Every structure is written in C-alpha cells, then in structure tokens.
Amino acid sequence: MGALQSLPGKPEYVDLAETTGFSFEQIGILHNRFKQLSHNEETLLRDHFNKIPDLACNPIRLQIIEAFFDRRNFRQNGEGTVEEIGFKEFLVVMSHFKPPSLHMTQEQRESIRRDKLRFLFNMHDADNDGTITLEEYRHVVEELLSFSEALEKDTAKSIADAAMLEVASISMGHMEPDEFYEGITFEHFLKLLNGFEIESKMNIRFLNMDTTTLCK
C-alpha cells in the first residue's frame, strides 16, 4: 500500500478512481484519513474502528464495522470476512456512501441505488444466507427514516414498526402452524424500499468527515 503515498495520477490512483468513482483529490483525502485511523500502518483492524469516538454511540456500530471487513462489499464477488483491510478495501467500502453525481444518467443512478441497497442488505444479512428477518427489516426502515431531520425518533420507530407489519402481511400471508418463514430476499427488499430515496441520504460521518462532500 506504500505506493499510494505517491502523487495523484499514478496508476494506483487511476485504478482506484475507476473502481470507486472518487476523484484523485478525494482519494488523497481519504488516504490521509486512513493513515490517521491506522496510525500509519498498512492495514486497518476492527480495533481501530472501535476507538473512533463518534462511532461509539452509534446504534448499529457493530454492523458498520463489520461492513468494512465483509468480502461481499469489496466488489469482488467474495464471501466471508477478513481480519484486516488495506486502503483499497477501505476506499471501496467508503464508495458505497458516496452520493451520486448530479450529471449521472437515470440508468447510472438506478445502478447506484441498487448497489447501496445491496450494501445495506448485507449489513443485516450477517450469516450470508440471502435473507433478512422481519425484525432486521424493521431496523433497516428505522435507520433510513432516521436520516430525515424532520422526523422525531419515536415517529420513525412507529413508521418502521408499521412497515414491518405490512411486509409481514405481504410476504408471509397465511401460514400453517408447522410452516417456517425463511425471511426477506434481496429482490423482495428492493421492492419493499421502492419509495425510499436513499441515493443521497446514505452517508457516513464518524470518520470526522461528511461523505456528502465527496461528490463533484
């Protein structure tokens, strides 16, 4: 990873820019933050994230941390988790929080939306069985609603609870006593969250930087 300390424009930056959509300048900013978090080491460990003050009180702290070590989020079709990540993996995960550019086509925007929702789905599908439970879905809705400053926390929770009941009635329907509900699949997840505008709201602030500024 030492090569990434070179000036922007080197092949390493070009590849990273193509993979993540970040500009050379943004990659440089994130690389400096990576070095601060890792104390100038080549890799980041979970313990580095556990020491971030702004993340300590986040209700989904564990899910956020695990997302950085989940191979499914590295855009390499991998599975399982890793014990440490280099700057490339850190940057790729961070790119899931990058707002879409104003100049994107509708097709590109839809692709980004699907990518973000897949990332969100993976955060709650911890066992990688391809489904999330109704309770996990309620937490997803509550998290998305919490991005809105116009909603009180209790209001967001009430809407999330109602959404959980709605999806239960839609996806489960009538079940016999000996039947087992397997959970919500990703395709069903996409349909259920069709009304949520997530493209520009899913951002991350615990790195002492606002990813809504990482958009040009």
PDB file of C-alpha atoms in Angstrom:
ATOM      1  CA  MET A   1       0.000   0.000   0.000  1.00  0.00           C
ATOM      2  CA  GLY A   2       3.017   2.287   0.237  1.00  0.00           C
ATOM      3  CA  ALA A   3       2.694   3.096  -3.437  1.00  0.00           C
ATOM      4  CA  LEU A   4      -0.484   5.006  -2.659  1.00  0.00           C
ATOM      5  CA  GLN A   5       1.586   7.665  -0.933  1.00  0.00           C
ATOM      6  CA  SER A   6       2.789   8.778  -4.364  1.00  0.00           C
ATOM      7  CA  LEU A   7       1.325  11.748  -6.163  1.00  0.00           C
ATOM      8  CA  PRO A   8      -2.178  11.553  -7.690  1.00  0.00           C
ATOM      9  CA  GLY A   9      -2.121  10.422 -11.293  1.00  0.00           C
ATOM     10  CA  LYS A  10      -0.056   7.302 -10.673  1.00  0.00           C
ATOM     11  CA  PRO A  11      -1.581   4.031 -11.957  1.00  0.00           C
ATOM     12  CA  GLU A  12      -2.721   3.070  -8.443  1.00  0.00           C
ATOM     13  CA  TYR A  13      -4.882   6.177  -8.224  1.00  0.00           C
ATOM     14  CA  VAL A  14      -6.243   5.674 -11.730  1.00  0.00           C
ATOM     15  CA  ASP A  15      -7.393   2.138 -10.925  1.00  0.00           C
ATOM     16  CA  LEU A  16      -8.929   3.220  -7.631  1.00  0.00           C
ATOM     17  CA  ALA A  17     -10.705   6.155  -9.272  1.00  0.00           C
ATOM     18  CA  GLU A  18     -12.221   3.867 -11.918  1.00  0.00           C
ATOM     19  CA  THR A  19     -13.317   1.319  -9.293  1.00  0.00           C
ATOM     20  CA  THR A  20     -14.822   3.732  -6.785  1.00  0.00           C
ATOM     21  CA  GLY A  21     -15.800   6.877  -8.698  1.00  0.00           C
ATOM     22  CA  PHE A  22     -13.738   9.069  -6.386  1.00  0.00           C
ATOM     23  CA  SER A  23     -11.540  11.796  -7.856  1.00  0.00           C
ATOM     24  CA  PHE A  24      -7.773  11.833  -7.271  1.00  0.00           C
ATOM     25  CA  GLU A  25      -8.278  14.635  -4.752  1.00  0.00           C
ATOM     26  CA  GLN A  26     -10.916  12.681  -2.849  1.00  0.00           C
ATOM     27  CA  ILE A  27      -8.727   9.569  -2.833  1.00  0.00           C
ATOM     28  CA  GLY A  28      -5.927  11.645  -1.351  1.00  0.00           C
ATOM     29  CA  ILE A  29      -8.210  12.980   1.408  1.00  0.00           C
ATOM     30  CA  LEU A  30      -9.459   9.503   2.272  1.00  0.00           C
ATOM     31  CA  HIS A  31      -5.936   8.107   2.221  1.00  0.00           C
ATOM     32  CA  ASN A  32      -4.869  10.688   4.797  1.00  0.00           C
ATOM     33  CA  ARG A  33      -7.824   9.687   6.984  1.00  0.00           C
ATOM     34  CA  PHE A  34      -6.907   6.018   6.546  1.00  0.00           C
ATOM     35  CA  LYS A  35      -3.376   6.721   7.761  1.00  0.00           C
ATOM     36  CA  GLN A  36      -4.718   8.618  10.777  1.00  0.00           C
ATOM     37  CA  LEU A  37      -7.027   5.751  11.730  1.00  0.00           C
ATOM     38  CA  SER A  38      -4.356   3.073  11.223  1.00  0.00           C
ATOM     39  CA  HIS A  39      -1.591   5.126  12.886  1.00  0.00           C
ATOM     40  CA  ASN A  40       0.369   4.985   9.628  1.00  0.00           C
ATOM     41  CA  GLU A  41       0.137   1.197   9.419  1.00  0.00           C
ATOM     42  CA  GLU A  42      -0.574  -0.556   6.112  1.00  0.00           C
ATOM     43  CA  THR A  43      -3.860  -2.081   7.313  1.00  0.00           C
ATOM     44  CA  LEU A  44      -6.870  -1.294   9.489  1.00  0.00           C
ATOM     45  CA  LEU A  45      -8.178  -3.639  12.182  1.00  0.00           C
ATOM     46  CA  ARG A  46     -11.572  -3.732  13.887  1.00  0.00           C
ATOM     47  CA  ASP A  47      -9.906  -2.339  16.986  1.00  0.00           C
ATOM     48  CA  HIS A  48      -9.052   0.849  15.077  1.00  0.00           C
ATOM     49  CA  PHE A  49     -12.758   1.410  14.391  1.00  0.00           C
ATOM     50  CA  ASN A  50     -13.691   0.586  17.980  1.00  0.00           C
ATOM     51  CA  LYS A  51     -11.575   3.538  19.108  1.00  0.00           C
ATOM     52  CA  ILE A  52     -13.417   6.128  16.997  1.00  0.00           C
ATOM     53  CA  PRO A  53     -15.362   8.331  19.479  1.00  0.00           C
ATOM     54  CA  ASP A  54     -18.077   9.372  17.016  1.00  0.00           C
ATOM     55  CA  LEU A  55     -18.862   5.732  16.289  1.00  0.00           C
ATOM     56  CA  ALA A  56     -19.077   4.580  19.902  1.00  0.00           C
ATOM     57  CA  CYS A  57     -22.706   5.678  20.445  1.00  0.00           C
ATOM     58  CA  ASN A  58     -23.999   4.618  17.013  1.00  0.00           C
ATOM     59  CA  PRO A  59     -26.815   2.051  17.490  1.00  0.00           C
ATOM     60  CA  ILE A  60     -25.572  -0.039  14.555  1.00  0.00           C
ATOM     61  CA  ARG A  61     -21.866   0.346  15.350  1.00  0.00           C
ATOM     62  CA  LEU A  62     -21.152  -3.380  15.054  1.00  0.00           C
ATOM     63  CA  GLN A  63     -22.875  -3.668  11.670  1.00  0.00           C
ATOM     64  CA  ILE A  64     -20.973  -0.659  10.315  1.00  0.00           C
ATOM     65  CA  ILE A  65     -17.625  -2.003  11.476  1.00  0.00           C
ATOM     66  CA  GLU A  66     -18.300  -5.482  10.098  1.00  0.00           C
ATOM     67  CA  ALA A  67     -19.272  -3.958   6.736  1.00  0.00           C
ATOM     68  CA  PHE A  68     -15.661  -2.842   6.281  1.00  0.00           C
ATOM     69  CA  PHE A  69     -14.415  -6.415   6.743  1.00  0.00           C
ATOM     70  CA  ASP A  70     -17.113  -8.168   4.698  1.00  0.00           C
ATOM     71  CA  ARG A  71     -15.762  -9.540   1.407  1.00  0.00           C
ATOM     72  CA  ARG A  72     -19.185  -9.058  -0.190  1.00  0.00           C
ATOM     73  CA  ASN A  73     -18.604  -5.296  -0.050  1.00  0.00           C
ATOM     74  CA  PHE A  74     -15.257  -5.345  -1.884  1.00  0.00           C
ATOM     75  CA  ARG A  75     -16.889  -5.637  -5.346  1.00  0.00           C
ATOM     76  CA  GLN A  76     -15.034  -8.888  -5.997  1.00  0.00           C
ATOM     77  CA  ASN A  77     -17.902 -11.374  -5.501  1.00  0.00           C
ATOM     78  CA  GLY A  78     -16.226 -12.708  -2.366  1.00  0.00           C
ATOM     79  CA  GLU A  79     -17.756 -14.220   0.743  1.00  0.00           C
ATOM     80  CA  GLY A  80     -16.821 -14.313   4.401  1.00  0.00           C
ATOM     81  CA  THR A  81     -14.876 -11.765   6.387  1.00  0.00           C
ATOM     82  CA  VAL A  82     -11.259 -10.685   6.763  1.00  0.00           C
ATOM     83  CA  GLU A  83      -9.290  -9.697   9.855  1.00  0.00           C
ATOM     84  CA  GLU A  84      -7.703  -6.583   8.342  1.00  0.00           C
ATOM     85  CA  ILE A  85      -8.140  -4.341   5.321  1.00  0.00           C
ATOM     86  CA  GLY A  86      -5.811  -2.239   3.242  1.00  0.00           C
ATOM     87  CA  PHE A  87      -6.538   1.156   1.768  1.00  0.00           C
ATOM     88  CA  LYS A  88      -8.098  -0.265  -1.404  1.00  0.00           C
ATOM     89  CA  GLU A  89     -10.720  -2.221   0.537  1.00  0.00           C
ATOM     90  CA  PHE A  90     -11.343   0.776   2.804  1.00  0.00           C
ATOM     91  CA  LEU A  91     -11.875   3.025  -0.208  1.00  0.00           C
ATOM     92  CA  VAL A  92     -14.205   0.578  -1.964  1.00  0.00           C
ATOM     93  CA  VAL A  93     -16.407   0.274   1.131  1.00  0.00           C
ATOM     94  CA  MET A  94     -16.425   4.053   1.545  1.00  0.00           C
ATOM     95  CA  SER A  95     -17.591   4.417  -2.063  1.00  0.00           C
ATOM     96  CA  HIS A  96     -20.925   2.831  -1.080  1.00  0.00           C
ATOM     97  CA  PHE A  97     -21.636   6.002   0.892  1.00  0.00           C
ATOM     98  CA  LYS A  98     -20.717   8.389  -1.919  1.00  0.00           C
ATOM     99  CA  PRO A  99     -23.714  10.428  -3.160  1.00  0.00           C
ATOM    100  CA  PRO A 100     -24.480  10.187  -6.879  1.00  0.00           C
ATOM    101  CA  SER A 101     -23.260  12.922  -9.185  1.00  0.00           C
ATOM    102  CA  LEU A 102     -25.816  15.397 -10.476  1.00  0.00           C
ATOM    103  CA  HIS A 103     -24.698  14.601 -14.018  1.00  0.00           C
ATOM    104  CA  MET A 104     -25.484  10.876 -13.906  1.00  0.00           C
ATOM    105  CA  THR A 105     -27.943   9.223 -16.243  1.00  0.00           C
ATOM    106  CA  GLN A 106     -31.065   7.600 -14.830  1.00  0.00           C
ATOM    107  CA  GLU A 107     -29.560   4.185 -15.559  1.00  0.00           C
ATOM    108  CA  GLN A 108     -26.410   5.049 -13.601  1.00  0.00           C
ATOM    109  CA  ARG A 109     -28.484   6.384 -10.699  1.00  0.00           C
ATOM    110  CA  GLU A 110     -30.541   3.195 -10.579  1.00  0.00           C
ATOM    111  CA  SER A 111     -27.330   1.138 -10.557  1.00  0.00           C
ATOM    112  CA  ILE A 112     -26.002   3.150  -7.609  1.00  0.00           C
ATOM    113  CA  ARG A 113     -29.299   2.799  -5.768  1.00  0.00           C
ATOM    114  CA  ARG A 114     -29.218  -0.969  -6.176  1.00  0.00           C
ATOM    115  CA  ASP A 115     -25.584  -1.051  -5.059  1.00  0.00           C
ATOM    116  CA  LYS A 116     -26.359   0.951  -1.911  1.00  0.00           C
ATOM    117  CA  LEU A 117     -29.347  -1.224  -1.052  1.00  0.00           C
ATOM    118  CA  ARG A 118     -27.275  -4.366  -1.564  1.00  0.00           C
ATOM    119  CA  PHE A 119     -24.707  -2.944   0.850  1.00  0.00           C
ATOM    120  CA  LEU A 120     -27.463  -2.157   3.366  1.00  0.00           C
ATOM    121  CA  PHE A 121     -28.952  -5.631   2.918  1.00  0.00           C
ATOM    122  CA  ASN A 122     -25.551  -7.264   3.502  1.00  0.00           C
ATOM    123  CA  MET A 123     -25.166  -5.342   6.754  1.00  0.00           C
ATOM    124  CA  HIS A 124     -28.216  -7.130   8.136  1.00  0.00           C
ATOM    125  CA  ASP A 125     -27.710 -10.470   6.407  1.00  0.00           C
ATOM    126  CA  ALA A 126     -24.842 -11.290   8.761  1.00  0.00           C
ATOM    127  CA  ASP A 127     -24.930 -15.052   8.147  1.00  0.00           C
ATOM    128  CA  ASN A 128     -24.947 -14.552   4.349  1.00  0.00           C
ATOM    129  CA  ASP A 129     -27.920 -16.858   3.806  1.00  0.00           C
ATOM    130  CA  GLY A 130     -29.530 -14.456   1.330  1.00  0.00           C
ATOM    131  CA  THR A 131     -32.354 -13.343   3.624  1.00  0.00           C
ATOM    132  CA  ILE A 132     -33.023 -10.950   6.492  1.00  0.00           C
ATOM    133  CA  THR A 133     -35.662 -11.362   9.168  1.00  0.00           C
ATOM    134  CA  LEU A 134     -38.693  -9.168   9.683  1.00  0.00           C
ATOM    135  CA  GLU A 135     -37.094  -7.677  12.790  1.00  0.00           C
ATOM    136  CA  GLU A 136     -33.943  -6.832  10.820  1.00  0.00           C
ATOM    137  CA  TYR A 137     -36.115  -5.210   8.152  1.00  0.00           C
ATOM    138  CA  ARG A 138     -37.735  -3.032  10.819  1.00  0.00           C
ATOM    139  CA  HIS A 139     -34.279  -1.814  11.845  1.00  0.00           C
ATOM    140  CA  VAL A 140     -33.413  -1.042   8.216  1.00  0.00           C
ATOM    141  CA  VAL A 141     -36.511   1.124   7.816  1.00  0.00           C
ATOM    142  CA  GLU A 142     -35.858   2.856  11.124  1.00  0.00           C
ATOM    143  CA  GLU A 143     -32.279   3.644  10.062  1.00  0.00           C
ATOM    144  CA  LEU A 144     -33.399   5.065   6.725  1.00  0.00           C
ATOM    145  CA  LEU A 145     -36.045   7.218   8.364  1.00  0.00           C
ATOM    146  CA  SER A 146     -33.515   8.482  10.904  1.00  0.00           C
ATOM    147  CA  PHE A 147     -31.711  10.266   8.045  1.00  0.00           C
ATOM    148  CA  SER A 148     -34.624  12.703   7.946  1.00  0.00           C
ATOM    149  CA  GLU A 149     -34.184  15.591  10.372  1.00  0.00           C
ATOM    150  CA  ALA A 150     -37.918  16.315  10.110  1.00  0.00           C
ATOM    151  CA  LEU A 151     -38.868  13.088  11.911  1.00  0.00           C
ATOM    152  CA  GLU A 152     -38.685  12.507  15.634  1.00  0.00           C
ATOM    153  CA  LYS A 153     -37.068   9.242  16.725  1.00  0.00           C
ATOM    154  CA  ASP A 154     -40.336   7.844  18.114  1.00  0.00           C
ATOM    155  CA  THR A 155     -42.151   8.732  14.896  1.00  0.00           C
ATOM    156  CA  ALA A 156     -39.508   6.951  12.819  1.00  0.00           C
ATOM    157  CA  LYS A 157     -39.823   3.896  15.046  1.00  0.00           C
ATOM    158  CA  SER A 158     -43.605   3.853  14.704  1.00  0.00           C
ATOM    159  CA  ILE A 159     -43.375   4.033  10.910  1.00  0.00           C
ATOM    160  CA  ALA A 160     -40.751   1.289  10.927  1.00  0.00           C
ATOM    161  CA  ASP A 161     -42.975  -0.933  13.074  1.00  0.00           C
ATOM    162  CA  ALA A 162     -45.884  -0.355  10.702  1.00  0.00           C
ATOM    163  CA  ALA A 163     -43.638  -1.197   7.738  1.00  0.00           C
ATOM    164  CA  MET A 164     -42.628  -4.441   9.412  1.00  0.00           C
ATOM    165  CA  LEU A 165     -46.251  -5.430   9.882  1.00  0.00           C
ATOM    166  CA  GLU A 166     -47.025  -4.543   6.287  1.00  0.00           C
ATOM    167  CA  VAL A 167     -44.212  -6.645   4.861  1.00  0.00           C
ATOM    168  CA  ALA A 168     -45.237  -9.499   7.132  1.00  0.00           C
ATOM    169  CA  SER A 169     -48.743  -9.484   5.700  1.00  0.00           C
ATOM    170  CA  ILE A 170     -47.461  -9.179   2.126  1.00  0.00           C
ATOM    171  CA  SER A 171     -44.621 -11.675   2.165  1.00  0.00           C
ATOM    172  CA  MET A 172     -45.955 -14.196   4.663  1.00  0.00           C
ATOM    173  CA  GLY A 173     -49.688 -14.208   4.059  1.00  0.00           C
ATOM    174  CA  HIS A 174     -51.435 -17.182   5.618  1.00  0.00           C
ATOM    175  CA  MET A 175     -49.059 -19.691   7.180  1.00  0.00           C
ATOM    176  CA  GLU A 176     -49.800 -23.046   8.710  1.00  0.00           C
ATOM    177  CA  PRO A 177     -48.541 -23.695  12.276  1.00  0.00           C
ATOM    178  CA  ASP A 178     -45.788 -26.022  11.054  1.00  0.00           C
ATOM    179  CA  GLU A 179     -44.551 -23.623   8.332  1.00  0.00           C
ATOM    180  CA  PHE A 180     -41.334 -21.651   8.775  1.00  0.00           C
ATOM    181  CA  TYR A 181     -40.805 -18.122   7.444  1.00  0.00           C
ATOM    182  CA  GLU A 182     -37.430 -18.004   5.734  1.00  0.00           C
ATOM    183  CA  GLY A 183     -37.076 -14.217   5.577  1.00  0.00           C
ATOM    184  CA  ILE A 184     -36.895 -11.389   3.059  1.00  0.00           C
ATOM    185  CA  THR A 185     -34.750 -11.882  -0.050  1.00  0.00           C
ATOM    186  CA  PHE A 186     -32.777  -9.073  -1.683  1.00  0.00           C
ATOM    187  CA  GLU A 187     -35.176  -8.821  -4.643  1.00  0.00           C
ATOM    188  CA  HIS A 188     -38.107  -8.504  -2.261  1.00  0.00           C
ATOM    189  CA  PHE A 189     -36.062  -5.986  -0.257  1.00  0.00           C
ATOM    190  CA  LEU A 190     -35.684  -3.822  -3.385  1.00  0.00           C
ATOM    191  CA  LYS A 191     -39.429  -3.765  -3.949  1.00  0.00           C
ATOM    192  CA  LEU A 192     -40.230  -3.017  -0.318  1.00  0.00           C
ATOM    193  CA  LEU A 193     -37.907   0.010  -0.253  1.00  0.00           C
ATOM    194  CA  ASN A 194     -39.004   1.309  -3.633  1.00  0.00           C
ATOM    195  CA  GLY A 195     -40.371   4.501  -2.065  1.00  0.00           C
ATOM    196  CA  PHE A 196     -37.247   5.427  -0.107  1.00  0.00           C
ATOM    197  CA  GLU A 197     -34.861   7.989  -1.577  1.00  0.00           C
ATOM    198  CA  ILE A 198     -31.566   6.555  -0.382  1.00  0.00           C
ATOM    199  CA  GLU A 199     -29.120   7.665  -3.091  1.00  0.00           C
ATOM    200  CA  SER A 200     -28.114  10.964  -1.479  1.00  0.00           C
ATOM    201  CA  LYS A 201     -29.008  10.245   2.149  1.00  0.00           C
ATOM    202  CA  MET A 202     -26.871   7.219   2.891  1.00  0.00           C
ATOM    203  CA  ASN A 203     -23.717   8.840   4.168  1.00  0.00           C
ATOM    204  CA  ILE A 204     -21.193   8.344   6.921  1.00  0.00           C
ATOM    205  CA  ARG A 205     -19.943  10.924   9.387  1.00  0.00           C
ATOM    206  CA  PHE A 206     -17.973   9.015  12.018  1.00  0.00           C
ATOM    207  CA  LEU A 207     -14.673   9.493  10.175  1.00  0.00           C
ATOM    208  CA  ASN A 208     -14.718  13.189  11.099  1.00  0.00           C
ATOM    209  CA  MET A 209     -15.708  13.931   7.529  1.00  0.00           C
ATOM    210  CA  ASP A 210     -19.059  14.215   5.781  1.00  0.00           C
ATOM    211  CA  THR A 211     -19.265  11.997   2.706  1.00  0.00           C
ATOM    212  CA  THR A 212     -21.917  14.263   1.211  1.00  0.00           C
ATOM    213  CA  THR A 213     -18.922  16.483   0.308  1.00  0.00           C
ATOM    214  CA  LEU A 214     -17.336  13.650  -1.654  1.00  0.00           C
ATOM    215  CA  CYS A 215     -19.411  14.391  -4.713  1.00  0.00           C
ATOM    216  CA  LYS A 216     -18.464  16.570  -7.643  1.00  0.00           C
TER     217      LYS A 216
END
